[in-house]
Amino acid sequence: KLGADDYLSKPFSMEELHILIDNLVDNVRRLKGKFSGALVQEDKMAKIELTDEEIKQKIDEAIEIMEKAYVPYSKFPVAAILIDENGKTYKGVNVENASYGLGLCAERNAITSAVTDGMKKIHYIVVVADTKGPVSPCGACRQVISEFSNKDTRIIMSNKNYDYKVWDVEEMIPGAFGPEDL
Ligand code: THU
């Protein structure tokens, strides 16, 4: 392995040049891995702790957009409010289709708009439906939420009466399939 002194004190042999180039390529690969995509940002999450009052405000925001849900078939509106690692807010409602299987969930709709706008990590996702207790996100949404989550991510599920509970990603989907399983 070459040290800084070796680079400075004498002209390079071809072999040394190759080693140098290999090292540079390795570094570039590492940096690209470090700064690209949704896996990063672990340390970048602005740790905003939501108070009970603020959580209720987010639930209100979700309740407000529930009427936008397109649910002629299930008549079960769901709304999601997503807050990303920079404190930016995104919204989603469920959008169904006469071809039933094509229906889209509120959570994934919020996530796709957030990703389109540059979101890297979910800090909070607040999911609300008109249920008896807190709504339970479907398995597919849990998997997709986990793709954009880290240890600081909080999943808040509620009904319209502010009956809410909070999970971290491991509670939401224990042992989720992730990039490390590929
Ligand atoms: N739904 C969601 O939007 N999110 C969930 O986590 C649960 C289910 C939607 C899908 C469908 O439009 C309706 O609720 C009934 O299943």
PDB file of C-alpha atoms and ligand atoms in Angstrom:
ATOM      1  CA  LYS A   1       0.000   0.000   0.000  1.00  0.00           C
ATOM      2  CA  LEU A   2       1.356   3.439  -0.934  1.00  0.00           C
ATOM      3  CA  GLY A   3       1.507   6.277   1.558  1.00  0.00           C
ATOM      4  CA  ALA A   4       1.513  10.019   0.868  1.00  0.00           C
ATOM      5  CA  ASP A   5       5.341  10.160   1.123  1.00  0.00           C
ATOM      6  CA  ASP A   6       5.722   7.586  -1.627  1.00  0.00           C
ATOM      7  CA  TYR A   7       3.658   9.744  -3.938  1.00  0.00           C
ATOM      8  CA  LEU A   8       5.783  12.807  -3.303  1.00  0.00           C
ATOM      9  CA  SER A   9       9.365  11.575  -3.059  1.00  0.00           C
ATOM     10  CA  LYS A  10       9.953   9.776  -6.375  1.00  0.00           C
ATOM     11  CA  PRO A  11       8.535   9.313  -9.857  1.00  0.00           C
ATOM     12  CA  PHE A  12       5.904   6.569 -10.163  1.00  0.00           C
ATOM     13  CA  SER A  13       6.520   3.231 -11.753  1.00  0.00           C
ATOM     14  CA  MET A  14       3.708   1.870 -13.936  1.00  0.00           C
ATOM     15  CA  GLU A  15       2.846  -0.586 -11.171  1.00  0.00           C
ATOM     16  CA  GLU A  16       2.568   2.188  -8.592  1.00  0.00           C
ATOM     17  CA  LEU A  17       0.435   4.240 -10.965  1.00  0.00           C
ATOM     18  CA  HIS A  18      -1.938   1.315 -11.313  1.00  0.00           C
ATOM     19  CA  ILE A  19      -2.184   0.936  -7.553  1.00  0.00           C
ATOM     20  CA  LEU A  20      -2.828   4.672  -7.248  1.00  0.00           C
ATOM     21  CA  ILE A  21      -5.589   4.552  -9.858  1.00  0.00           C
ATOM     22  CA  ASP A  22      -7.151   1.480  -8.208  1.00  0.00           C
ATOM     23  CA  ASN A  23      -7.169   3.304  -4.873  1.00  0.00           C
ATOM     24  CA  LEU A  24      -8.818   6.341  -6.442  1.00  0.00           C
ATOM     25  CA  VAL A  25     -11.460   4.210  -8.159  1.00  0.00           C
ATOM     26  CA  ASP A  26     -12.148   2.453  -4.840  1.00  0.00           C
ATOM     27  CA  ASN A  27     -12.551   5.781  -3.071  1.00  0.00           C
ATOM     28  CA  VAL A  28     -14.904   7.123  -5.718  1.00  0.00           C
ATOM     29  CA  ARG A  29     -17.002   3.929  -5.438  1.00  0.00           C
ATOM     30  CA  ARG A  30     -17.147   4.264  -1.665  1.00  0.00           C
ATOM     31  CA  LEU A  31     -18.135   7.929  -1.827  1.00  0.00           C
ATOM     32  CA  LYS A  32     -20.787   7.246  -4.451  1.00  0.00           C
ATOM     33  CA  GLY A  33     -22.192   4.500  -2.225  1.00  0.00           C
ATOM     34  CA  LYS A  34     -22.106   6.872   0.705  1.00  0.00           C
ATOM     35  CA  PHE A  35     -23.827   9.800  -0.902  1.00  0.00           C
ATOM     36  CA  SER A  36     -26.333   8.239  -3.258  1.00  0.00           C
ATOM     37  CA  GLY A  37     -29.858   7.019  -2.837  1.00  0.00           C
ATOM     38  CA  ALA A  38     -32.133   6.321   0.054  1.00  0.00           C
ATOM     39  CA  LEU A  39     -29.600   4.378   2.112  1.00  0.00           C
ATOM     40  CA  VAL A  40     -27.748   7.507   3.126  1.00  0.00           C
ATOM     41  CA  GLN A  41     -28.905  10.328   5.360  1.00  0.00           C
ATOM     42  CA  GLU A  42     -28.744   8.264   8.596  1.00  0.00           C
ATOM     43  CA  ASP A  43     -26.960  11.212  10.208  1.00  0.00           C
ATOM     44  CA  LYS A  44     -28.838  13.880   8.289  1.00  0.00           C
ATOM     45  CA  MET A  45     -32.279  13.441   9.791  1.00  0.00           C
ATOM     46  CA  ALA A  46     -33.341  16.684  11.420  1.00  0.00           C
ATOM     47  CA  LYS A  47     -34.559  15.220  14.680  1.00  0.00           C
ATOM     48  CA  ILE A  48     -37.807  17.062  15.168  1.00  0.00           C
ATOM     49  CA  GLU A  49     -39.737  15.520  18.021  1.00  0.00           C
ATOM     50  CA  LEU A  50     -43.445  15.979  17.479  1.00  0.00           C
ATOM     51  CA  THR A  51     -45.418  16.787  20.609  1.00  0.00           C
ATOM     52  CA  ASP A  52     -48.820  15.223  21.252  1.00  0.00           C
ATOM     53  CA  GLU A  53     -50.373  18.517  20.137  1.00  0.00           C
ATOM     54  CA  GLU A  54     -48.372  18.514  16.888  1.00  0.00           C
ATOM     55  CA  ILE A  55     -49.258  14.883  16.193  1.00  0.00           C
ATOM     56  CA  LYS A  56     -52.922  15.809  16.574  1.00  0.00           C
ATOM     57  CA  GLN A  57     -52.418  18.692  14.118  1.00  0.00           C
ATOM     58  CA  LYS A  58     -50.956  16.234  11.592  1.00  0.00           C
ATOM     59  CA  ILE A  59     -53.924  13.915  12.162  1.00  0.00           C
ATOM     60  CA  ASP A  60     -56.186  16.928  11.455  1.00  0.00           C
ATOM     61  CA  GLU A  61     -54.294  17.582   8.209  1.00  0.00           C
ATOM     62  CA  ALA A  62     -54.867  13.951   7.232  1.00  0.00           C
ATOM     63  CA  ILE A  63     -58.571  14.086   8.150  1.00  0.00           C
ATOM     64  CA  GLU A  64     -58.899  17.190   5.964  1.00  0.00           C
ATOM     65  CA  ILE A  65     -57.635  15.414   2.845  1.00  0.00           C
ATOM     66  CA  MET A  66     -59.532  12.150   3.470  1.00  0.00           C
ATOM     67  CA  GLU A  67     -62.389  13.592   1.414  1.00  0.00           C
ATOM     68  CA  LYS A  68     -60.031  13.708  -1.581  1.00  0.00           C
ATOM     69  CA  ALA A  69     -59.593   9.928  -1.505  1.00  0.00           C
ATOM     70  CA  TYR A  70     -61.020   8.280  -4.612  1.00  0.00           C
ATOM     71  CA  VAL A  71     -62.804   5.311  -3.081  1.00  0.00           C
ATOM     72  CA  PRO A  72     -66.039   4.572  -4.976  1.00  0.00           C
ATOM     73  CA  TYR A  73     -65.540   0.822  -4.475  1.00  0.00           C
ATOM     74  CA  SER A  74     -64.392   0.326  -0.890  1.00  0.00           C
ATOM     75  CA  LYS A  75     -65.808   3.615   0.413  1.00  0.00           C
ATOM     76  CA  PHE A  76     -62.883   3.436   2.839  1.00  0.00           C
ATOM     77  CA  PRO A  77     -60.915   6.687   2.605  1.00  0.00           C
ATOM     78  CA  VAL A  78     -57.358   6.685   3.922  1.00  0.00           C
ATOM     79  CA  ALA A  79     -54.984   9.661   4.133  1.00  0.00           C
ATOM     80  CA  ALA A  80     -51.261   9.859   4.806  1.00  0.00           C
ATOM     81  CA  ILE A  81     -49.158  12.848   5.806  1.00  0.00           C
ATOM     82  CA  LEU A  82     -45.437  12.304   5.354  1.00  0.00           C
ATOM     83  CA  ILE A  83     -42.728  14.487   6.890  1.00  0.00           C
ATOM     84  CA  ASP A  84     -39.287  13.918   5.416  1.00  0.00           C
ATOM     85  CA  GLU A  85     -35.770  14.228   6.844  1.00  0.00           C
ATOM     86  CA  ASN A  86     -35.810  17.976   6.141  1.00  0.00           C
ATOM     87  CA  GLY A  87     -39.199  18.644   7.698  1.00  0.00           C
ATOM     88  CA  LYS A  88     -40.960  18.883   4.337  1.00  0.00           C
ATOM     89  CA  THR A  89     -44.545  17.616   4.205  1.00  0.00           C
ATOM     90  CA  TYR A  90     -46.188  15.438   1.555  1.00  0.00           C
ATOM     91  CA  LYS A  91     -49.701  14.051   1.300  1.00  0.00           C
ATOM     92  CA  GLY A  92     -51.374  11.010  -0.150  1.00  0.00           C
ATOM     93  CA  VAL A  93     -54.837   9.483  -0.325  1.00  0.00           C
ATOM     94  CA  ASN A  94     -55.959   6.128  -1.667  1.00  0.00           C
ATOM     95  CA  VAL A  95     -56.984   6.085  -5.320  1.00  0.00           C
ATOM     96  CA  GLU A  96     -59.027   3.119  -6.491  1.00  0.00           C
ATOM     97  CA  ASN A  97     -59.927   1.817  -9.932  1.00  0.00           C
ATOM     98  CA  ALA A  98     -62.804  -0.079 -11.578  1.00  0.00           C
ATOM     99  CA  SER A  99     -60.134  -2.706 -12.166  1.00  0.00           C
ATOM    100  CA  TYR A 100     -59.992  -3.290  -8.410  1.00  0.00           C
ATOM    101  CA  GLY A 101     -56.467  -4.667  -8.183  1.00  0.00           C
ATOM    102  CA  LEU A 102     -55.035  -1.391  -9.482  1.00  0.00           C
ATOM    103  CA  GLY A 103     -56.077   0.586  -6.413  1.00  0.00           C
ATOM    104  CA  LEU A 104     -53.281   2.597  -4.811  1.00  0.00           C
ATOM    105  CA  CYS A 105     -52.849   3.063  -1.056  1.00  0.00           C
ATOM    106  CA  ALA A 106     -52.554   6.457   0.607  1.00  0.00           C
ATOM    107  CA  GLU A 107     -49.132   5.732   2.136  1.00  0.00           C
ATOM    108  CA  ARG A 108     -47.507   4.694  -1.121  1.00  0.00           C
ATOM    109  CA  ASN A 109     -49.045   7.649  -2.950  1.00  0.00           C
ATOM    110  CA  ALA A 110     -47.503  10.008  -0.368  1.00  0.00           C
ATOM    111  CA  ILE A 111     -44.150   8.230  -0.682  1.00  0.00           C
ATOM    112  CA  THR A 112     -44.014   8.398  -4.480  1.00  0.00           C
ATOM    113  CA  SER A 113     -44.717  12.144  -4.526  1.00  0.00           C
ATOM    114  CA  ALA A 114     -42.130  12.669  -1.802  1.00  0.00           C
ATOM    115  CA  VAL A 115     -39.468  10.660  -3.666  1.00  0.00           C
ATOM    116  CA  THR A 116     -40.268  12.619  -6.840  1.00  0.00           C
ATOM    117  CA  ASP A 117     -39.505  15.788  -4.891  1.00  0.00           C
ATOM    118  CA  GLY A 118     -36.194  14.453  -3.535  1.00  0.00           C
ATOM    119  CA  MET A 119     -37.207  12.883  -0.201  1.00  0.00           C
ATOM    120  CA  LYS A 120     -34.549  10.479   1.059  1.00  0.00           C
ATOM    121  CA  LYS A 121     -35.944   9.375   4.415  1.00  0.00           C
ATOM    122  CA  ILE A 122     -39.317   9.359   6.100  1.00  0.00           C
ATOM    123  CA  HIS A 123     -39.177  11.030   9.480  1.00  0.00           C
ATOM    124  CA  TYR A 124     -42.881  10.712  10.203  1.00  0.00           C
ATOM    125  CA  ILE A 125     -45.722   9.139   8.311  1.00  0.00           C
ATOM    126  CA  VAL A 126     -49.157   9.734   9.771  1.00  0.00           C
ATOM    127  CA  VAL A 127     -51.879   7.413   8.480  1.00  0.00           C
ATOM    128  CA  VAL A 128     -55.538   8.034   9.223  1.00  0.00           C
ATOM    129  CA  ALA A 129     -58.776   6.206   8.389  1.00  0.00           C
ATOM    130  CA  ASP A 130     -62.242   6.092   9.885  1.00  0.00           C
ATOM    131  CA  THR A 131     -61.569   2.998  11.954  1.00  0.00           C
ATOM    132  CA  LYS A 132     -62.474   1.884  15.460  1.00  0.00           C
ATOM    133  CA  GLY A 133     -58.878   2.025  16.678  1.00  0.00           C
ATOM    134  CA  PRO A 134     -55.700   3.236  14.941  1.00  0.00           C
ATOM    135  CA  VAL A 135     -55.672   2.172  11.270  1.00  0.00           C
ATOM    136  CA  SER A 136     -53.327  -0.696  10.386  1.00  0.00           C
ATOM    137  CA  PRO A 137     -51.143  -0.075   7.304  1.00  0.00           C
ATOM    138  CA  CYS A 138     -51.272  -2.936   4.772  1.00  0.00           C
ATOM    139  CA  GLY A 139     -48.295  -5.272   4.370  1.00  0.00           C
ATOM    140  CA  ALA A 140     -47.250  -3.823   1.013  1.00  0.00           C
ATOM    141  CA  CYS A 141     -47.175  -0.295   2.457  1.00  0.00           C
ATOM    142  CA  ARG A 142     -45.174  -1.496   5.473  1.00  0.00           C
ATOM    143  CA  GLN A 143     -42.535  -2.911   3.147  1.00  0.00           C
ATOM    144  CA  VAL A 144     -42.406   0.293   1.066  1.00  0.00           C
ATOM    145  CA  ILE A 145     -42.295   2.506   4.159  1.00  0.00           C
ATOM    146  CA  SER A 146     -39.377   0.422   5.472  1.00  0.00           C
ATOM    147  CA  GLU A 147     -37.418   1.092   2.255  1.00  0.00           C
ATOM    148  CA  PHE A 148     -37.312   4.790   3.184  1.00  0.00           C
ATOM    149  CA  SER A 149     -36.990   4.432   6.954  1.00  0.00           C
ATOM    150  CA  ASN A 150     -34.205   4.432   9.500  1.00  0.00           C
ATOM    151  CA  LYS A 151     -34.099   4.140  13.278  1.00  0.00           C
ATOM    152  CA  ASP A 152     -35.553   7.639  13.720  1.00  0.00           C
ATOM    153  CA  THR A 153     -38.547   7.019  11.492  1.00  0.00           C
ATOM    154  CA  ARG A 154     -41.897   6.977  13.270  1.00  0.00           C
ATOM    155  CA  ILE A 155     -45.092   5.540  11.867  1.00  0.00           C
ATOM    156  CA  ILE A 156     -48.157   7.127  13.440  1.00  0.00           C
ATOM    157  CA  MET A 157     -51.481   5.401  12.916  1.00  0.00           C
ATOM    158  CA  SER A 158     -54.756   6.964  13.969  1.00  0.00           C
ATOM    159  CA  ASN A 159     -58.488   7.093  13.524  1.00  0.00           C
ATOM    160  CA  LYS A 160     -60.544  10.277  13.292  1.00  0.00           C
ATOM    161  CA  ASN A 161     -60.830  10.484  17.101  1.00  0.00           C
ATOM    162  CA  TYR A 162     -57.064  10.964  17.579  1.00  0.00           C
ATOM    163  CA  ASP A 163     -56.820   7.430  18.901  1.00  0.00           C
ATOM    164  CA  TYR A 164     -53.250   7.041  17.761  1.00  0.00           C
ATOM    165  CA  LYS A 165     -50.258   4.787  18.261  1.00  0.00           C
ATOM    166  CA  VAL A 166     -46.637   5.199  17.234  1.00  0.00           C
ATOM    167  CA  TRP A 167     -44.294   2.529  15.875  1.00  0.00           C
ATOM    168  CA  ASP A 168     -40.703   2.489  14.743  1.00  0.00           C
ATOM    169  CA  VAL A 169     -39.916   0.505  11.614  1.00  0.00           C
ATOM    170  CA  GLU A 170     -38.950  -2.682  13.468  1.00  0.00           C
ATOM    171  CA  GLU A 171     -42.285  -2.684  15.280  1.00  0.00           C
ATOM    172  CA  MET A 172     -44.116  -2.040  12.025  1.00  0.00           C
ATOM    173  CA  ILE A 173     -42.412  -4.779  10.013  1.00  0.00           C
ATOM    174  CA  PRO A 174     -40.022  -6.974  12.003  1.00  0.00           C
ATOM    175  CA  GLY A 175     -37.152  -8.311   9.897  1.00  0.00           C
ATOM    176  CA  ALA A 176     -38.276  -6.524   6.731  1.00  0.00           C
ATOM    177  CA  PHE A 177     -36.612  -7.488   3.464  1.00  0.00           C
ATOM    178  CA  GLY A 178     -34.032  -4.804   2.776  1.00  0.00           C
ATOM    179  CA  PRO A 179     -31.104  -3.941   0.531  1.00  0.00           C
ATOM    180  CA  GLU A 180     -28.781  -6.026   2.763  1.00  0.00           C
ATOM    181  CA  ASP A 181     -30.805  -9.134   1.815  1.00  0.00           C
ATOM    182  CA  LEU A 182     -30.105  -8.757  -1.899  1.00  0.00           C
TER     183      LEU A 182
HETATM  184  N1  THU B   1     -55.738   1.271   2.117  1.00  0.00           N
HETATM  185  C1  THU B   1     -54.819   2.247   2.214  1.00  0.00           C
HETATM  186  O1  THU B   1     -54.865   3.257   1.491  1.00  0.00           O
HETATM  187  N2  THU B   1     -53.833   2.095   3.137  1.00  0.00           N
HETATM  188  C2  THU B   1     -53.740   1.053   3.991  1.00  0.00           C
HETATM  189  O2  THU B   1     -52.743   0.905   4.687  1.00  0.00           O
HETATM  190  C3  THU B   1     -54.860   0.109   4.103  1.00  0.00           C
HETATM  191  C4  THU B   1     -55.714   0.041   2.890  1.00  0.00           C
HETATM  192  C5  THU B   1     -56.818   1.428   1.126  1.00  0.00           C
HETATM  193  C6  THU B   1     -56.777   0.478  -0.032  1.00  0.00           C
HETATM  194  C7  THU B   1     -58.205   0.499  -0.487  1.00  0.00           C
HETATM  195  O3  THU B   1     -58.386   1.623  -1.333  1.00  0.00           O
HETATM  196  C8  THU B   1     -58.995   0.736   0.780  1.00  0.00           C
HETATM  197  O4  THU B   1     -58.074   1.219   1.736  1.00  0.00           O
HETATM  198  C9  THU B   1     -59.670  -0.503   1.326  1.00  0.00           C
HETATM  199  O5  THU B   1     -58.791  -1.562   1.406  1.00  0.00           O
END
